[in-house]
Amino acid sequence: MRRYTTVRIAIFSMILQSALSLVSFASFVRAYRHASASLYAAYPVAQRWLWLIALLWSLVTLISGLALLRGRGWGRVSYACAACLALLAYFIVAPWPLALCAVPVAEATTAVLFSRAGTHYLRDDAARHNAASGWRARFATLCFVLSSTLLYLTHLTMCTTAGWIVRVLPGWPAWTTLIASTVLIAVGALLSQKGSRVWRSGVALMVFVVVDAFALLGYLPYAPALARYLGPAYRPYDMLWGVAIALTSIIGALALTMLQMSRVPRPRAPLTMPDYL
């Protein structure tokens, strides 16, 4: 049975990235709810529109990703339309480096969803139902989701020395959440079917790599060397770029190796010899 690995990674990345964006926005609003009026007034109008565009795009992306998991073809259409409108609005409202960084995310995801594999995935009900059947498979999926999420939050917090984990767990040691992420992915692998353990673990790691790479791309315009192109309303953002790129590359290489190891060979068509009799 075909696994549609690339399509699944794209859909899972859509869901995880948009969900984390919405949670981050909600936590920001909750943290500064008492000073929301003064904080809102401190930002220019263009920045407020930028927040609204990003919020709406994340919401549509989450809905589209969940629809695609259920095999709804309108999910990729809604994502593509929202991406086009969001990019157009970004280039109108935001500085060009910020708008430009959003292009690879939208183009790569749209290309995968509208590829031949994406079309076949939407038509293959058996592959989708088989991947999520049974309580063990569902619990394993939950472990993989939590592992990718925890790994992403930990990595981003390590590289930026800020974020959700620092606010919730001040003084947290990074190795504890890294161990927790490793344990979760191991539990998910053990609960998966015997022939799919390495593959599902590789998918979970690759989802982290994709989401993390897109997040790093979003931080790129705020690097000290590029922040001056954003205008006076924006400030540079310090990040341990060497650590971020190195760790993402290592995990990406590991995930790619696992996916290659678990690749299911396609059956070859039987040879037909000419009949000379």
Short mmCIF file of C-alpha atoms in Angstrom, two decimals:
data_model
loop_
_atom_site.label_atom_id
_atom_site.label_comp_id
_atom_site.label_asym_id
_atom_site.label_seq_id
_atom_site.Cartn_x
_atom_site.Cartn_y
_atom_site.Cartn_z
CA MET A 1 0.00 0.00 0.00
CA ARG A 2 1.32 3.43 -0.94
CA ARG A 3 2.21 5.66 2.01
CA TYR A 4 2.26 9.15 0.43
CA THR A 5 5.09 10.20 2.73
CA THR A 6 5.72 13.64 1.23
CA VAL A 7 2.02 14.52 1.19
CA ARG A 8 1.56 13.42 4.79
CA ILE A 9 4.57 15.42 5.93
CA ALA A 10 3.20 18.51 4.18
CA ILE A 11 -0.25 18.11 5.76
CA PHE A 12 1.09 17.39 9.24
CA SER A 13 3.43 20.38 8.96
CA MET A 14 0.53 22.61 7.94
CA ILE A 15 -1.49 21.55 10.97
CA LEU A 16 1.35 21.77 13.48
CA GLN A 17 2.69 25.10 12.26
CA SER A 18 -0.71 26.79 12.12
CA ALA A 19 -1.80 25.37 15.48
CA LEU A 20 1.39 26.59 17.16
CA SER A 21 0.96 30.01 15.57
CA LEU A 22 -2.57 30.30 16.92
CA VAL A 23 -1.49 29.13 20.38
CA SER A 24 1.39 31.60 20.35
CA PHE A 25 -0.93 34.44 19.38
CA ALA A 26 -3.44 33.47 22.07
CA SER A 27 -0.75 33.24 24.75
CA PHE A 28 0.62 36.65 23.73
CA VAL A 29 -2.82 38.23 23.97
CA ARG A 30 -3.44 36.57 27.33
CA ALA A 31 -0.07 37.64 28.74
CA TYR A 32 -0.56 41.29 27.78
CA ARG A 33 -4.34 41.53 28.11
CA HIS A 34 -4.13 44.20 30.84
CA ALA A 35 -1.97 46.45 28.68
CA SER A 36 -3.49 45.48 25.35
CA ALA A 37 -4.74 48.97 24.46
CA SER A 38 -1.41 50.72 25.03
CA LEU A 39 0.51 47.88 23.40
CA TYR A 40 -1.82 47.89 20.41
CA ALA A 41 -1.41 51.65 19.99
CA ALA A 42 2.38 51.38 20.16
CA TYR A 43 2.54 49.48 16.87
CA PRO A 44 1.95 51.07 13.46
CA VAL A 45 -1.17 50.32 11.46
CA ALA A 46 0.75 48.17 8.98
CA GLN A 47 1.96 45.92 11.79
CA ARG A 48 -1.58 45.44 13.07
CA TRP A 49 -2.76 44.44 9.60
CA LEU A 50 0.17 42.05 9.40
CA TRP A 51 -0.95 40.34 12.61
CA LEU A 52 -4.49 40.01 11.31
CA ILE A 53 -3.33 38.53 8.00
CA ALA A 54 -1.07 36.02 9.75
CA LEU A 55 -3.86 35.07 12.15
CA LEU A 56 -6.39 34.47 9.38
CA TRP A 57 -3.89 32.52 7.27
CA SER A 58 -3.03 30.29 10.23
CA LEU A 59 -6.71 29.66 10.89
CA VAL A 60 -7.46 28.75 7.27
CA THR A 61 -4.33 26.58 7.12
CA LEU A 62 -5.39 24.64 10.21
CA ILE A 63 -8.88 24.04 8.84
CA SER A 64 -7.49 23.06 5.44
CA GLY A 65 -4.99 20.63 6.96
CA LEU A 66 -7.65 18.91 9.05
CA ALA A 67 -9.87 18.67 5.97
CA LEU A 68 -7.06 17.10 3.95
CA LEU A 69 -6.54 14.47 6.64
CA ARG A 70 -10.15 13.44 6.04
CA GLY A 71 -9.65 13.39 2.28
CA ARG A 72 -11.57 16.57 1.52
CA GLY A 73 -10.33 18.01 -1.76
CA TRP A 74 -11.48 21.52 -0.93
CA GLY A 75 -8.75 21.63 1.73
CA ARG A 76 -5.98 22.21 -0.77
CA VAL A 77 -8.07 24.72 -2.73
CA SER A 78 -8.81 26.75 0.39
CA TYR A 79 -5.15 26.67 1.40
CA ALA A 80 -3.95 27.78 -2.03
CA CYS A 81 -6.47 30.62 -2.19
CA ALA A 82 -5.63 31.78 1.33
CA ALA A 83 -1.91 31.59 0.58
CA CYS A 84 -2.26 33.70 -2.56
CA LEU A 85 -4.33 36.33 -0.76
CA ALA A 86 -2.00 36.36 2.24
CA LEU A 87 1.10 36.76 0.07
CA LEU A 88 -0.52 39.57 -1.87
CA ALA A 89 -1.45 41.31 1.38
CA TYR A 90 2.04 40.74 2.78
CA PHE A 91 3.69 42.45 -0.18
CA ILE A 92 1.28 45.38 0.21
CA VAL A 93 1.52 45.78 3.99
CA ALA A 94 4.81 44.26 5.14
CA PRO A 95 8.41 45.09 4.23
CA TRP A 96 9.60 43.08 1.25
CA PRO A 97 12.02 40.81 3.22
CA LEU A 98 9.18 39.60 5.44
CA ALA A 99 6.85 39.07 2.50
CA LEU A 100 9.55 37.28 0.54
CA CYS A 101 10.19 34.80 3.36
CA ALA A 102 6.57 33.66 3.24
CA VAL A 103 6.78 32.70 -0.44
CA PRO A 104 8.74 29.40 -0.09
CA VAL A 105 6.34 28.14 2.57
CA ALA A 106 3.27 28.72 0.44
CA GLU A 107 4.84 27.55 -2.82
CA ALA A 108 6.32 24.34 -1.42
CA THR A 109 3.13 23.33 0.37
CA THR A 110 0.89 24.15 -2.58
CA ALA A 111 3.16 22.26 -4.97
CA VAL A 112 2.99 19.11 -2.83
CA LEU A 113 -0.77 19.30 -2.33
CA PHE A 114 -1.47 19.75 -6.04
CA SER A 115 1.09 17.19 -7.19
CA ARG A 116 0.11 13.83 -8.65
CA ALA A 117 0.81 12.20 -5.29
CA GLY A 118 -1.44 14.73 -3.57
CA THR A 119 -4.28 13.94 -5.95
CA HIS A 120 -3.84 10.19 -5.50
CA TYR A 121 -3.75 10.62 -1.72
CA LEU A 122 -7.15 12.31 -1.74
CA ARG A 123 -8.58 9.43 -3.77
CA ASP A 124 -6.98 6.63 -1.74
CA ASP A 125 -9.44 6.08 1.11
CA ALA A 126 -7.81 2.80 2.12
CA ALA A 127 -4.41 4.39 2.79
CA ARG A 128 -5.88 7.15 4.98
CA HIS A 129 -8.14 4.85 6.98
CA ASN A 130 -5.44 2.22 7.46
CA ALA A 131 -3.02 4.82 8.83
CA ALA A 132 -5.38 5.88 11.62
CA SER A 133 -7.20 2.65 12.48
CA GLY A 134 -7.21 1.29 16.02
CA TRP A 135 -6.52 2.84 19.40
CA ARG A 136 -2.85 1.89 19.28
CA ALA A 137 -2.35 3.78 16.03
CA ARG A 138 -4.20 6.81 17.37
CA PHE A 139 -2.24 6.85 20.62
CA ALA A 140 0.99 6.40 18.65
CA THR A 141 0.01 9.37 16.47
CA LEU A 142 -0.58 11.43 19.60
CA CYS A 143 2.89 10.52 20.88
CA PHE A 144 4.47 11.51 17.58
CA VAL A 145 2.58 14.83 17.53
CA LEU A 146 3.64 15.64 21.09
CA SER A 147 7.21 14.65 20.31
CA SER A 148 7.44 16.90 17.24
CA THR A 149 5.79 19.77 19.10
CA LEU A 150 8.03 19.46 22.15
CA LEU A 151 11.13 19.13 20.02
CA TYR A 152 10.18 22.24 18.04
CA LEU A 153 9.45 24.34 21.13
CA THR A 154 12.63 23.18 22.84
CA HIS A 155 14.82 23.87 19.83
CA LEU A 156 13.34 27.31 19.23
CA THR A 157 13.68 28.19 22.91
CA MET A 158 17.30 27.04 22.98
CA CYS A 159 18.16 29.19 19.96
CA THR A 160 16.23 32.31 20.98
CA THR A 161 16.43 32.05 24.82
CA ALA A 162 12.75 33.06 24.85
CA GLY A 163 9.38 31.58 24.09
CA TRP A 164 6.54 29.64 25.62
CA ILE A 165 8.66 27.10 27.55
CA VAL A 166 10.68 29.83 29.27
CA ARG A 167 7.50 31.54 30.46
CA VAL A 168 5.87 28.33 31.69
CA LEU A 169 9.01 26.65 33.05
CA PRO A 170 11.50 29.35 34.10
CA GLY A 171 14.99 27.98 34.57
CA TRP A 172 14.13 24.81 32.67
CA PRO A 173 17.02 22.55 31.58
CA ALA A 174 16.82 21.83 27.87
CA TRP A 175 17.91 18.22 28.21
CA THR A 176 14.75 17.29 30.13
CA THR A 177 12.38 18.19 27.29
CA LEU A 178 14.72 16.66 24.74
CA ILE A 179 14.61 13.39 26.69
CA ALA A 180 10.83 13.65 26.95
CA SER A 181 10.59 14.14 23.18
CA THR A 182 12.81 11.11 22.60
CA VAL A 183 10.72 8.97 24.96
CA LEU A 184 7.51 10.03 23.23
CA ILE A 185 8.80 9.14 19.79
CA ALA A 186 10.03 5.78 21.12
CA VAL A 187 6.62 5.03 22.66
CA GLY A 188 4.92 6.02 19.42
CA ALA A 189 7.20 3.68 17.49
CA LEU A 190 6.52 0.77 19.85
CA LEU A 191 2.77 1.25 19.55
CA SER A 192 2.90 1.41 15.75
CA GLN A 193 2.58 -1.59 13.49
CA LYS A 194 5.73 -3.62 13.15
CA GLY A 195 6.48 -2.68 9.56
CA SER A 196 5.82 1.03 9.99
CA ARG A 197 7.77 1.95 13.13
CA VAL A 198 10.83 3.40 11.46
CA TRP A 199 8.72 5.12 8.82
CA ARG A 200 6.38 6.82 11.29
CA SER A 201 9.32 7.93 13.44
CA GLY A 202 10.99 9.38 10.36
CA VAL A 203 7.80 11.23 9.43
CA ALA A 204 7.54 12.72 12.92
CA LEU A 205 11.14 13.93 12.80
CA MET A 206 10.75 15.30 9.29
CA VAL A 207 7.63 17.23 10.31
CA PHE A 208 9.73 18.91 12.99
CA VAL A 209 12.43 19.70 10.43
CA VAL A 210 9.95 21.26 7.99
CA VAL A 211 8.17 23.35 10.63
CA ASP A 212 11.46 24.39 12.20
CA ALA A 213 12.99 25.32 8.85
CA PHE A 214 9.99 27.48 7.98
CA ALA A 215 10.18 29.14 11.41
CA LEU A 216 13.89 29.89 10.96
CA LEU A 217 13.08 31.34 7.56
CA GLY A 218 10.61 33.67 9.26
CA TYR A 219 13.30 34.81 11.71
CA LEU A 220 15.83 35.44 8.95
CA PRO A 221 14.76 39.04 8.12
CA TYR A 222 15.27 39.95 11.79
CA ALA A 223 18.94 38.95 11.72
CA PRO A 224 21.20 41.92 12.56
CA ALA A 225 22.59 42.03 9.02
CA LEU A 226 19.11 42.17 7.42
CA ALA A 227 16.94 43.97 9.98
CA ARG A 228 17.92 47.38 8.62
CA TYR A 229 15.92 46.63 5.47
CA LEU A 230 12.71 46.26 7.51
CA GLY A 231 12.44 49.89 8.49
CA PRO A 232 12.60 51.81 11.77
CA ALA A 233 9.58 50.03 13.28
CA TYR A 234 11.45 46.70 13.40
CA ARG A 235 14.36 45.64 15.57
CA PRO A 236 16.97 42.92 15.05
CA TYR A 237 16.43 39.62 16.85
CA ASP A 238 19.35 37.67 18.23
CA MET A 239 19.42 33.94 17.54
CA LEU A 240 22.03 31.20 17.76
CA TRP A 241 21.97 30.55 14.03
CA GLY A 242 24.83 28.07 14.12
CA VAL A 243 23.12 25.89 16.71
CA ALA A 244 19.75 26.19 14.99
CA ILE A 245 21.00 25.19 11.55
CA ALA A 246 23.27 22.43 12.85
CA LEU A 247 20.60 20.73 14.96
CA THR A 248 17.97 21.00 12.24
CA SER A 249 20.38 19.56 9.68
CA ILE A 250 21.35 16.64 11.93
CA ILE A 251 17.75 15.71 12.69
CA GLY A 252 16.85 16.19 9.03
CA ALA A 253 19.60 13.79 7.96
CA LEU A 254 18.42 11.26 10.56
CA ALA A 255 14.80 11.58 9.43
CA LEU A 256 15.75 11.23 5.77
CA THR A 257 17.81 8.12 6.54
CA MET A 258 14.90 6.55 8.43
CA LEU A 259 12.50 7.31 5.59
CA GLN A 260 14.87 5.81 3.05
CA MET A 261 15.37 2.69 5.19
CA SER A 262 11.62 2.14 5.49
CA ARG A 263 10.82 2.85 1.87
CA VAL A 264 8.42 0.31 0.43
CA PRO A 265 9.65 -0.99 -2.94
CA ARG A 266 7.13 -0.62 -5.69
CA PRO A 267 6.22 -3.84 -7.47
CA ARG A 268 7.65 -4.04 -10.94
CA ALA A 269 5.47 -4.85 -13.89
CA PRO A 270 5.99 -8.41 -15.13
CA LEU A 271 8.06 -8.83 -18.24
CA THR A 272 6.17 -9.91 -21.31
CA MET A 273 8.20 -11.84 -23.83
CA PRO A 274 7.16 -11.88 -27.47
CA ASP A 275 5.64 -15.07 -28.74
CA TYR A 276 7.59 -16.23 -31.79
CA LEU A 277 5.55 -19.38 -32.30
#
